[in-house]
XYZ file of C-alpha atoms in Angstrom:
267
model
C 231.044 215.517 42.961
C 232.704 212.557 44.662
C 232.500 209.390 42.618
C 230.544 206.349 43.788
C 232.989 203.460 44.100
C 231.503 200.259 42.700
C 232.335 196.539 42.784
C 230.651 194.237 40.257
C 230.193 190.539 41.053
C 229.740 188.410 37.945
C 231.389 190.644 35.324
C 231.724 187.938 32.661
C 228.007 187.179 32.552
C 225.790 188.815 29.962
C 224.374 191.253 32.494
C 227.776 191.745 34.077
C 229.361 192.836 30.804
C 226.649 195.442 30.297
C 227.089 196.641 33.869
C 230.841 197.107 33.413
C 230.178 199.085 30.243
C 227.518 201.216 31.960
C 229.655 202.030 35.012
C 232.510 203.166 32.773
C 230.135 205.432 30.847
C 228.911 207.379 33.916
C 231.116 210.254 35.071
C 230.372 209.936 38.785
C 230.752 206.131 38.895
C 234.101 204.402 39.421
C 234.656 200.656 39.015
C 237.173 199.819 41.769
C 237.169 196.000 41.471
C 235.254 192.963 40.239
C 234.535 189.558 41.764
C 235.110 186.550 39.515
C 235.831 183.050 40.799
C 238.049 182.057 37.859
C 240.489 184.956 37.560
C 241.663 185.893 41.045
C 244.720 188.160 41.069
C 244.400 189.340 37.481
C 243.410 192.741 36.165
C 240.133 193.203 34.343
C 241.879 194.284 31.131
C 243.630 190.882 31.029
C 240.268 189.173 30.507
C 238.707 188.588 27.099
C 236.134 191.310 26.225
C 237.538 193.743 28.821
C 240.845 194.895 27.318
C 239.635 198.512 27.082
C 238.734 198.887 30.747
C 242.040 199.520 32.535
C 243.750 198.087 35.580
C 240.772 197.083 37.709
C 241.709 194.266 40.124
C 239.881 190.940 40.047
C 239.144 189.054 43.274
C 237.582 185.645 43.883
C 237.063 186.212 47.617
C 234.412 188.814 48.431
C 235.790 189.619 51.880
C 239.269 190.327 50.520
C 237.698 192.419 47.765
C 235.653 194.557 50.143
C 238.566 194.955 52.548
C 240.869 196.268 49.828
C 238.589 198.124 47.414
C 236.993 200.814 49.614
C 233.743 200.251 47.739
C 230.501 202.121 48.369
C 228.265 199.784 46.362
C 228.317 196.108 45.381
C 226.424 195.292 42.194
C 225.704 191.561 42.278
C 224.643 189.832 39.061
C 225.479 186.232 39.943
C 223.242 183.359 41.123
C 220.780 183.011 44.028
C 223.286 180.967 46.043
C 226.148 183.437 45.726
C 223.868 186.476 45.578
C 222.657 185.847 49.114
C 226.175 185.293 50.469
C 227.521 188.364 48.674
C 224.638 190.565 49.835
C 224.982 189.528 53.473
C 228.758 189.952 53.414
C 228.538 193.387 51.794
C 226.105 194.586 54.467
C 228.383 193.279 57.190
C 231.209 195.355 55.681
C 229.045 198.458 55.386
C 228.852 198.254 51.578
C 225.483 198.887 49.922
C 224.287 195.988 47.733
C 222.387 196.403 44.460
C 221.286 192.910 43.523
C 219.813 191.623 40.278
C 219.791 188.006 41.388
C 216.388 186.372 41.918
C 215.437 183.427 44.105
C 215.770 184.889 47.614
C 213.470 183.267 50.191
C 211.215 185.317 52.459
C 213.392 184.399 55.442
C 216.530 185.559 53.630
C 214.896 188.865 52.696
C 213.831 189.407 56.316
C 217.331 188.629 57.550
C 218.946 191.000 55.053
C 216.439 193.755 55.819
C 217.184 193.482 59.539
C 220.926 193.624 58.860
C 220.595 196.645 56.551
C 218.586 198.532 59.151
C 221.043 197.627 61.909
C 223.840 199.060 59.751
C 221.610 201.958 58.589
C 222.625 201.435 54.963
C 220.657 200.790 51.812
C 220.151 197.534 49.951
C 218.155 197.168 46.735
C 217.131 193.768 45.385
C 215.337 193.931 42.044
C 213.797 190.950 40.225
C 213.961 193.091 37.083
C 216.004 196.228 36.371
C 214.172 197.185 33.167
C 212.081 200.301 33.817
C 209.457 199.088 31.331
C 209.130 195.762 33.165
C 208.582 197.587 36.447
C 205.873 199.707 34.838
C 204.307 196.511 33.453
C 204.101 195.180 37.015
C 202.641 198.419 38.363
C 200.070 198.629 35.548
C 199.101 194.998 36.187
C 198.546 195.754 39.853
C 196.219 198.603 38.892
C 194.336 196.408 36.397
C 193.888 193.616 38.956
C 191.582 195.856 40.976
C 189.085 195.631 38.100
C 189.945 192.267 36.499
C 189.943 189.386 38.981
C 190.889 186.689 36.459
C 194.533 186.809 35.429
C 197.282 184.541 34.130
C 200.976 185.317 33.680
C 203.170 184.023 30.871
C 206.891 184.687 31.209
C 209.334 183.878 28.422
C 213.113 183.700 28.785
C 216.215 182.271 27.136
C 216.844 178.564 27.622
C 219.866 179.088 29.913
C 217.802 180.655 32.704
C 217.972 178.461 35.807
C 214.889 179.448 37.815
C 211.236 179.057 36.900
C 209.046 180.923 37.254
C 211.126 184.060 36.908
C 211.561 186.518 39.742
C 209.650 189.078 37.702
C 206.662 186.748 37.356
C 206.675 185.973 41.072
C 206.943 189.663 41.957
C 204.111 190.494 39.535
C 201.911 187.838 41.128
C 202.716 189.153 44.608
C 201.799 192.710 43.587
C 198.552 191.523 42.016
C 197.711 189.406 45.086
C 198.033 192.493 47.296
C 194.930 193.985 45.618
C 193.119 190.889 44.288
C 190.836 188.680 46.327
C 192.192 185.139 46.244
C 190.305 183.090 43.690
C 190.827 179.693 42.068
C 190.484 180.257 38.330
C 189.137 177.917 35.696
C 186.395 175.298 35.973
C 185.944 173.857 39.441
C 186.200 170.337 37.976
C 189.066 170.953 35.565
C 191.682 168.198 35.391
C 195.222 168.259 34.038
C 195.581 165.350 31.633
C 199.306 166.144 31.576
C 200.758 167.293 34.912
C 201.757 170.958 34.858
C 199.566 171.916 31.920
C 197.962 174.734 33.912
C 201.297 176.046 35.184
C 202.223 177.111 38.697
C 199.472 178.288 41.035
C 199.821 181.490 43.069
C 196.674 182.411 45.021
C 194.570 180.906 42.240
C 196.464 182.668 39.428
C 198.427 180.532 36.994
C 202.008 181.293 35.945
C 203.479 179.722 32.811
C 207.218 179.628 32.033
C 208.575 179.418 28.481
C 212.271 178.690 27.830
C 213.577 178.985 24.262
C 216.822 180.007 22.572
C 216.632 183.431 20.979
C 214.551 184.960 23.761
C 215.927 187.446 26.301
C 213.270 188.429 28.874
C 209.576 188.853 28.111
C 206.349 188.752 30.078
C 202.676 189.182 29.394
C 199.896 189.453 31.938
C 196.516 188.421 30.585
C 193.287 189.622 32.210
C 189.860 188.310 31.279
C 186.303 189.405 32.044
C 182.890 188.989 30.449
C 183.188 190.137 26.848
C 186.668 191.615 27.097
C 190.321 190.966 27.685
C 193.374 193.042 28.559
C 197.006 192.116 27.891
C 199.951 194.005 29.391
C 203.281 192.973 27.891
C 206.916 193.952 28.216
C 209.867 192.818 26.075
C 213.591 193.196 26.693
C 215.368 192.736 23.369
C 218.871 193.074 24.808
C 220.477 193.379 28.225
C 221.227 197.062 27.800
C 217.526 197.482 28.633
C 218.312 196.676 32.273
C 221.054 199.243 32.779
C 218.840 202.290 33.387
C 217.435 200.475 36.408
C 220.891 199.466 37.646
C 222.033 203.096 37.394
C 218.947 204.336 39.241
C 219.453 201.717 41.959
C 223.109 202.647 42.495
C 222.187 206.292 42.888
C 219.226 205.532 45.169
C 220.917 202.983 47.446
C 223.355 205.654 48.608
C 220.512 207.594 50.231
C 218.401 204.962 52.007
C 218.846 202.991 55.221
C 216.845 199.821 54.632
C 216.292 196.987 52.158
C 214.074 197.790 49.195
C 212.702 194.833 47.219
C 211.616 195.803 43.716
C 212.232 198.890 41.598
C 208.543 199.785 41.755
C 209.283 201.104 45.243
C 211.718 203.740 43.986
C 209.865 204.788 40.817
C 207.282 207.508 41.367
């Protein structure tokens, strides 16, 4: 079987390190280069924490990287700003993006979807790569058909830049697709401190917690007369995301459009 040639953008990040480790552990994956803005021209094994990984070239410029690497797939684990640029550039070069960066706008997603379909190549953007988190979202969507009152609490480490998380936003979007829009709480409720009720999405409230020691956690709370239902997922380390990255790499090779969310490729 021919190996899938992979570029990883953001290898020194916490997710990036796990992705490098995962790619090296899969027989039919080959890491052909990485993109890192600080170490252009070096080899990956010259970087701290990567001495065991061989002579994989490091590029700072994505176009140069894609021109020279012969990559099939770009795995982007950077930031929303660079994630969008990297995804668009990869599609233009005929390289299939697998993106774990959140924060894309609806207009950006539409633009990238159009480009992917013009090129007839796959692109997968996933707010969360943990299979359990995707199941949590799917289960919440099912529950929302029967429980109209719902709030989302997402908890992450204190270095996370965006709030609410992409997973929380995606969960709310999935719930909204089956839930009649409803403003929750008392009609005359008043926040005595601004933001106390969290963000509002179609009447649902989303609360973001940021504390050191956390990784990625979310609970979806449903309430009805005389009963409650809580659906919760916890990622205790970043290895929890790698099964979804692997699945996305394998899947993106066989589709010709943009897929937003792992729930669309999990039966």
